[in-house]
CSV table of C-alpha atoms in Angstrom, one decimal:
chain,number,residue,atom,x,y,z
A,1,MET,CA,129.0,110.2,110.3
A,2,THR,CA,130.1,108.0,112.8
A,3,LYS,CA,127.8,105.0,112.1
A,4,THR,CA,129.1,102.4,109.8
A,5,ARG,CA,126.9,101.3,107.2
A,6,ALA,CA,125.5,97.6,107.5
A,7,LYS,CA,127.0,95.2,105.3
A,8,ILE,CA,124.4,94.4,102.4
A,9,GLY,CA,126.0,90.8,101.7
A,10,PHE,CA,127.1,90.5,98.5
A,11,SER,CA,129.8,87.9,99.4
A,12,ASP,CA,126.9,85.4,101.1
A,13,GLU,CA,128.3,82.0,100.1
A,14,LEU,CA,131.1,83.2,98.0
A,15,ASP,CA,133.2,80.1,98.9
A,16,VAL,CA,130.9,77.4,97.2
A,17,LEU,CA,132.0,79.6,93.7
A,18,SER,CA,135.0,77.1,94.2
A,19,SER,CA,133.2,73.6,93.4
A,20,ILE,CA,132.0,75.2,90.0
A,21,GLY,CA,132.9,72.8,87.0
A,22,SER,CA,133.6,73.4,83.6
A,23,ALA,CA,130.8,75.1,81.3
A,24,ASP,CA,128.1,72.7,80.4
A,25,ALA,CA,125.7,74.4,76.9
A,26,VAL,CA,123.0,76.1,77.8
A,27,GLY,CA,119.6,74.5,78.3
A,28,ALA,CA,121.5,71.1,76.6
A,29,ASP,CA,118.9,69.4,78.9
A,30,LEU,CA,115.9,71.6,79.9
A,31,LYS,CA,114.6,68.2,82.5
A,32,LYS,CA,118.1,69.0,84.9
A,33,GLN,CA,117.8,72.6,84.2
A,34,THR,CA,114.3,72.9,85.6
A,35,GLU,CA,115.5,70.9,88.9
A,36,ALA,CA,118.9,71.9,89.2
A,37,ALA,CA,116.7,75.4,89.4
A,38,ARG,CA,114.2,74.5,91.6
A,39,GLY,CA,117.0,73.1,94.3
A,40,ALA,CA,119.1,76.6,93.4
A,41,ALA,CA,115.9,78.2,94.1
A,42,ALA,CA,115.0,76.7,97.3
A,43,GLN,CA,118.4,77.3,98.7
A,44,SER,CA,118.3,81.2,97.4
A,45,GLY,CA,115.2,82.1,98.9
A,46,PHE,CA,113.6,82.8,95.5
A,47,ILE,CA,110.6,80.8,96.9
A,48,ARG,CA,107.4,83.4,96.0
A,49,GLU,CA,104.8,81.5,94.1
A,50,GLY,CA,105.0,84.8,91.6
A,51,HIS,CA,102.3,85.0,89.2
A,52,GLN,CA,100.4,82.3,88.6
A,53,GLN,CA,98.2,81.7,85.5
A,54,LYS,CA,94.2,81.3,86.4
A,55,PRO,CA,93.8,77.1,86.5
A,56,LEU,CA,91.1,76.1,84.3
A,57,ARG,CA,87.8,75.5,85.6
A,58,ARG,CA,86.8,71.9,86.3
A,59,ARG,CA,82.9,72.4,85.0
A,60,ARG,CA,81.7,73.8,82.3
A,61,THR,CA,78.2,74.2,82.6
A,62,GLY,CA,77.0,76.3,79.4
A,63,ARG,CA,75.2,79.2,81.8
A,64,ASN,CA,76.7,81.8,81.3
A,65,ALA,CA,73.9,84.6,80.2
A,66,GLN,CA,73.1,87.1,83.2
A,67,PHE,CA,69.4,86.8,83.7
A,68,ASN,CA,68.0,89.1,86.6
A,69,ILE,CA,64.5,89.1,87.7
A,70,LYS,CA,62.4,90.4,90.9
A,71,ALA,CA,59.9,88.0,92.5
A,72,LYS,CA,58.3,87.7,95.4
A,73,PRO,CA,60.3,87.0,98.5
A,74,GLU,CA,57.9,83.4,99.4
A,75,THR,CA,58.4,82.5,95.2
A,76,ILE,CA,61.9,83.0,95.9
A,77,GLU,CA,61.9,80.8,98.9
A,78,ALA,CA,60.1,78.3,97.5
A,79,TYR,CA,61.9,77.9,94.3
A,80,CYS,CA,65.6,77.9,95.9
A,81,ARG,CA,63.9,75.0,98.2
A,82,ILE,CA,62.9,72.4,95.5
A,83,ALA,CA,66.3,73.3,94.3
A,84,ASP,CA,67.9,72.7,97.4
A,85,GLU,CA,65.9,69.3,97.8
A,86,HIS,CA,67.2,68.0,94.1
A,87,GLY,CA,70.6,69.7,95.0
A,88,TRP,CA,70.1,71.6,91.8
A,89,GLY,CA,71.4,74.7,90.9
A,90,LEU,CA,69.6,77.4,90.8
A,91,GLY,CA,70.1,78.1,86.9
A,92,GLU,CA,69.7,74.1,86.8
A,93,THR,CA,66.3,74.7,88.9
A,94,LEU,CA,65.0,76.9,85.9
A,95,GLU,CA,66.1,75.0,83.0
A,96,TYR,CA,63.9,72.3,84.9
A,97,ALA,CA,61.3,74.6,85.1
A,98,VAL,CA,61.0,75.6,81.8
A,99,GLU,CA,61.0,71.8,80.5
A,100,LEU,CA,58.2,71.2,82.8
A,101,LEU,CA,56.3,74.3,81.6
A,102,GLU,CA,57.1,73.4,78.1
A,103,LYS,CA,55.4,69.8,78.6
A,104,GLN,CA,52.3,70.8,79.6
A,105,GLU,CA,51.8,73.2,77.4
A,106,ARG,CA,51.9,70.7,74.5
B,1,MET,CA,121.7,83.1,71.0
B,2,PRO,CA,123.1,84.9,74.1
B,3,VAL,CA,120.2,84.9,76.6
B,4,ILE,CA,120.4,87.8,78.8
B,5,SER,CA,118.5,87.8,81.4
B,6,PHE,CA,117.5,91.1,83.9
B,7,ALA,CA,116.8,90.3,87.6
B,8,ASN,CA,116.4,91.9,91.1
B,9,PRO,CA,113.5,90.1,93.0
B,10,LYS,CA,113.4,94.7,94.2
B,11,GLY,CA,110.7,96.3,92.2
B,12,GLY,CA,111.6,99.1,90.7
B,13,ALA,CA,115.6,98.8,90.2
B,14,GLY,CA,115.2,99.3,86.6
B,15,LYS,CA,115.2,96.0,84.8
B,16,SER,CA,112.2,97.3,82.9
B,17,THR,CA,113.8,100.1,81.3
B,18,SER,CA,117.7,98.6,81.2
B,19,ALA,CA,115.8,96.0,79.1
B,20,LEU,CA,114.1,97.7,76.5
B,21,ILE,CA,117.0,100.5,76.3
B,22,LEU,CA,119.3,97.2,75.7
B,23,ALA,CA,117.1,95.4,73.2
B,24,THR,CA,116.0,99.0,70.8
B,25,GLN,CA,119.7,99.1,70.7
B,26,LEU,CA,120.4,95.8,69.6
B,27,ALA,CA,117.7,96.2,67.1
B,28,GLU,CA,118.7,99.4,65.4
B,29,ARG,CA,122.2,98.0,65.4
B,30,GLY,CA,120.4,94.9,63.1
B,31,GLY,CA,120.4,92.4,65.7
B,32,THR,CA,117.2,90.4,65.9
B,33,VAL,CA,116.1,90.5,69.4
B,34,GLU,CA,113.6,88.7,71.1
B,35,VAL,CA,112.3,90.4,74.2
B,36,ILE,CA,110.3,87.1,76.7
B,37,ASP,CA,108.2,89.8,79.3
B,38,ALA,CA,108.2,87.7,82.0
B,39,ASP,CA,106.9,90.4,84.7
B,40,PRO,CA,103.4,90.4,85.4
B,41,GLU,CA,103.3,93.7,85.1
B,42,GLN,CA,103.8,93.3,81.3
B,43,TRP,CA,105.6,96.6,80.9
B,44,ILE,CA,107.4,95.3,77.9
B,45,ARG,CA,104.6,94.2,76.3
B,46,GLN,CA,102.7,97.4,77.1
B,47,TRP,CA,105.5,99.8,75.5
B,48,ALA,CA,104.9,97.3,72.2
B,49,ALA,CA,101.4,97.9,72.0
B,50,LEU,CA,102.1,102.0,71.8
B,51,GLY,CA,104.0,101.5,68.1
B,52,PRO,CA,106.1,100.3,66.0
B,53,GLU,CA,109.0,98.0,67.3
B,54,PRO,CA,112.0,98.7,66.1
B,55,ILE,CA,112.9,96.6,62.7
B,56,GLY,CA,113.7,93.0,63.9
B,57,LEU,CA,112.8,93.4,68.0
B,58,SER,CA,110.3,91.3,68.9
B,59,VAL,CA,108.5,90.3,72.3
B,60,THR,CA,107.0,87.6,73.7
B,61,SER,CA,105.4,87.1,77.1
B,62,CYS,CA,105.5,83.8,79.4
B,63,THR,CA,104.6,84.3,82.8
B,64,SER,CA,104.8,80.7,83.7
B,65,SER,CA,107.3,79.0,85.9
B,66,GLU,CA,106.4,75.9,83.9
B,67,GLN,CA,106.8,77.3,81.2
B,68,ILE,CA,109.8,79.5,81.0
B,69,VAL,CA,112.3,77.5,80.8
B,70,GLU,CA,111.1,76.2,76.8
B,71,ALA,CA,110.1,79.6,76.3
B,72,ILE,CA,113.5,80.8,76.6
B,73,ALA,CA,114.9,77.2,74.7
B,74,GLU,CA,112.3,78.1,71.8
B,75,ALA,CA,113.4,82.5,71.9
B,76,ALA,CA,117.5,80.7,71.4
B,77,GLN,CA,116.6,79.3,68.2
B,78,ARG,CA,114.9,82.2,66.2
B,79,ALA,CA,116.5,84.9,67.3
B,80,LYS,CA,120.4,86.2,67.3
B,81,PHE,CA,120.0,87.8,70.6
B,82,VAL,CA,117.0,86.8,73.9
B,83,ILE,CA,116.4,89.2,76.7
B,84,VAL,CA,114.3,88.1,79.9
B,85,ASP,CA,112.6,90.8,81.4
B,86,LEU,CA,111.9,89.3,84.9
B,87,GLU,CA,109.6,90.5,88.0
B,88,GLY,CA,110.3,91.9,90.9
B,89,THR,CA,110.1,88.9,93.0
B,90,ALA,CA,112.4,86.2,94.7
B,91,SER,CA,109.9,83.2,92.2
B,92,LEU,CA,110.8,80.0,91.2
B,93,LEU,CA,110.0,81.7,87.5
B,94,VAL,CA,113.5,84.0,88.4
B,95,ALA,CA,115.6,81.2,89.2
B,96,GLN,CA,114.6,79.3,85.8
B,97,ALA,CA,115.0,82.0,83.7
B,98,VAL,CA,118.3,82.4,85.6
B,99,GLY,CA,119.1,79.2,85.3
B,100,MET,CA,118.7,79.5,81.3
B,101,SER,CA,120.8,82.9,80.9
B,102,ASP,CA,124.2,83.4,79.7
B,103,LEU,CA,124.6,86.7,80.9
B,104,VAL,CA,122.7,87.7,84.1
B,105,LEU,CA,122.6,91.8,84.9
B,106,ILE,CA,120.8,92.5,88.0
B,107,PRO,CA,120.3,96.7,87.7
B,108,LEU,CA,120.3,98.5,91.0
B,109,GLN,CA,120.0,101.5,92.0
B,110,ALA,CA,122.3,103.3,94.8
B,111,SER,CA,120.5,102.4,97.9
B,112,THR,CA,120.2,99.2,100.0
B,113,MET,CA,117.1,98.1,99.7
B,114,ASP,CA,117.8,97.8,95.7
B,115,ALA,CA,121.4,96.1,96.6
B,116,LYS,CA,119.9,93.8,98.7
B,117,GLY,CA,117.9,92.4,96.0
B,118,ALA,CA,121.4,92.1,94.1
B,119,ALA,CA,122.7,90.4,96.9
B,120,LYS,CA,119.6,88.5,96.7
B,121,THR,CA,120.3,87.6,93.2
B,122,LEU,CA,124.1,86.7,93.2
B,123,LYS,CA,123.3,83.8,95.9
B,124,LEU,CA,120.5,83.0,93.9
B,125,ILE,CA,123.9,82.5,90.7
B,126,ARG,CA,125.8,81.1,92.8
B,127,ASN,CA,123.2,78.4,93.8
B,128,GLN,CA,122.7,77.9,90.0
B,129,SER,CA,126.1,77.7,89.2
B,130,VAL,CA,127.3,74.9,91.5
B,131,MET,CA,123.8,72.8,90.5
B,132,LEU,CA,124.6,73.4,87.1
B,133,ARG,CA,128.6,72.8,87.0
B,134,ARG,CA,128.8,76.0,84.8
B,135,PRO,CA,129.7,79.5,85.9
B,136,ILE,CA,126.4,81.9,85.0
B,137,GLN,CA,128.2,85.3,84.1
B,138,HIS,CA,126.4,88.0,85.4
B,139,SER,CA,127.0,91.7,86.4
B,140,VAL,CA,125.6,94.7,88.2
B,141,VAL,CA,124.2,97.4,86.5
B,142,PHE,CA,123.6,101.2,88.3
B,143,THR,CA,120.2,102.9,86.7
B,144,ARG,CA,118.9,106.4,87.6
B,145,THR,CA,122.0,107.5,88.1
B,146,ASN,CA,122.1,111.4,89.1
B,147,ALA,CA,124.7,112.7,86.2
B,148,ALA,CA,126.6,115.0,88.0
B,149,ILE,CA,127.0,113.9,91.3
B,150,LEU,CA,128.7,110.3,92.8
B,151,THR,CA,126.0,110.4,96.2
B,152,ARG,CA,127.2,108.8,99.5
B,153,SER,CA,125.1,106.0,99.3
B,154,MET,CA,126.5,105.1,95.4
B,155,LYS,CA,130.2,104.8,96.8
B,156,ASN,CA,128.5,102.5,99.5
B,157,VAL,CA,127.6,99.9,97.6
B,158,ARG,CA,130.0,100.5,94.8
B,159,GLN,CA,132.9,99.8,97.7
B,160,GLN,CA,131.0,96.7,99.2
B,161,LEU,CA,130.7,95.2,95.5
B,162,SER,CA,134.0,95.8,94.9
B,163,GLU,CA,135.2,94.1,98.2
B,164,ALA,CA,132.7,90.9,97.3
B,165,SER,CA,134.5,90.9,93.3
B,166,VAL,CA,131.1,91.6,92.2
B,167,ASP,CA,131.5,93.0,88.1
B,168,VAL,CA,130.0,96.1,87.6
B,169,LEU,CA,129.1,97.5,84.4
B,170,GLU,CA,130.9,100.4,83.9
B,171,THR,CA,128.3,102.2,81.7
B,172,ALA,CA,125.2,103.4,84.9
B,173,ILE,CA,122.2,104.2,82.9
B,174,VAL,CA,121.7,107.8,84.3
B,175,GLU,CA,118.2,108.7,85.0
B,176,ARG,CA,116.6,110.9,81.9
B,177,ALA,CA,113.5,111.8,80.4
B,178,ALA,CA,114.3,109.9,77.0
B,179,PHE,CA,114.2,106.5,79.0
B,180,ARG,CA,110.8,107.2,80.6
B,181,ASP,CA,109.7,108.2,77.5
B,182,LEU,CA,110.1,105.3,76.0
B,183,PHE,CA,107.2,103.5,77.8
B,184,ASP,CA,105.2,106.7,76.6
B,185,PHE,CA,105.2,106.9,73.2
B,186,GLY,CA,107.0,103.3,71.9
B,187,GLY,CA,110.2,102.6,69.4
B,188,GLY,CA,112.9,103.3,70.3
B,189,LEU,CA,115.4,106.4,71.4
B,190,SER,CA,115.7,107.8,67.6
B,191,ASP,CA,111.7,107.9,67.1
B,192,LEU,CA,111.8,110.4,69.6
B,193,ASP,CA,111.3,113.6,68.9
B,194,PRO,CA,114.5,116.2,70.5
B,195,ASP,CA,112.2,118.9,70.5
B,196,LEU,CA,110.0,117.0,73.3
B,197,VAL,CA,112.2,115.0,75.1
B,198,SER,CA,115.4,116.7,76.6
B,199,ASN,CA,118.8,115.8,76.9
B,200,LEU,CA,117.6,112.7,74.1
B,201,GLU,CA,121.5,113.2,72.8
B,202,LYS,CA,122.8,112.3,75.5
B,203,ALA,CA,120.5,109.3,76.7
B,204,LYS,CA,121.1,108.0,73.2
B,205,GLU,CA,124.7,108.6,73.4
B,206,ASN,CA,124.3,106.2,77.7
B,207,ALA,CA,122.5,103.7,75.8
B,208,ARG,CA,124.5,103.1,73.1
B,209,GLN,CA,127.9,103.0,75.6
B,210,PHE,CA,125.8,100.1,77.8
B,211,ALA,CA,124.6,98.1,74.6
B,212,GLY,CA,128.7,98.2,73.5
B,213,GLU,CA,129.5,97.3,77.0
B,214,VAL,CA,127.0,94.6,77.2
B,215,VAL,CA,127.7,93.3,73.6
B,216,ARG,CA,131.6,93.3,74.6
B,217,SER,CA,131.1,91.4,77.6
B,218,LEU,CA,129.3,88.6,75.6
B,219,ARG,CA,132.1,88.4,72.9
B,220,ASN,CA,135.1,88.1,75.9
B,221,MET,CA,132.7,85.0,77.4
B,222,GLU,CA,132.6,83.8,73.7
B,223,GLU,CA,136.1,83.6,73.4
B,224,LEU,CA,136.8,82.7,76.8
B,225,ALA,CA,134.1,79.6,76.3
């Protein structure tokens, strides 16, 4: 083998070591700590988002049960049209429909 | 008390395995150890779910870069040793944890890919040290090495590390079935059945030496401080 192996880059930026000051207590100031880490992360290419915890949903409707039904296409079309005209969701429309029917029955 | 992080943005370098070996060894010797599993894969949490953890060892989870600093600070109040197993990504979470560490161990298999991940971690440590105005102690740990042969690529990585004056732990984690089996059976090495796991005694000796060397490094740091 005549080829030499490529440099891995362990000594990159070794020059910055000379500017290290005396040791401070770990985590003495967590806020400062966090900011320093942000700066160093950006400089060193540690910029991946990593694992993100799922953000909380802003709108909770409480409509969380599945309700599958079969209907005629024209009924579905009419149902969706009514919902769209009012700017309602399909679950919301169902609640209004049930409310109306209950009123009628009384 | 001392916070030891295992970091290498390259996946499969041996972070979780070496973190677990160290944690179980320290706990078996009577230390209180808290492992913070900061890897979204949650390998150490999964290990803990398998069965009784050694007495004195507890595992918590934190995979948020917003919360990791506080999680480490709190754990350091509770346990004698805090061990952080980091994700194999160059993320802000890793940077935050490194900044909170007394000792960063950089596991790597003797391959250029692992070594490049290690080089990236070394760069991060250096930048962090400058920003925080304190040195962050760190060492490279060779993992999954062959007990019998020193490969050419291992020689190459070792030589380049030595040229760059990077500290390398004398003890390498040898490729042993017992270390893999920990993740199948739960518990520590002493809970494994010697009839079912080959070379268990050698694995135990390797683990003892590794943990011993880490403790010596920590002790030296304390003396210097």
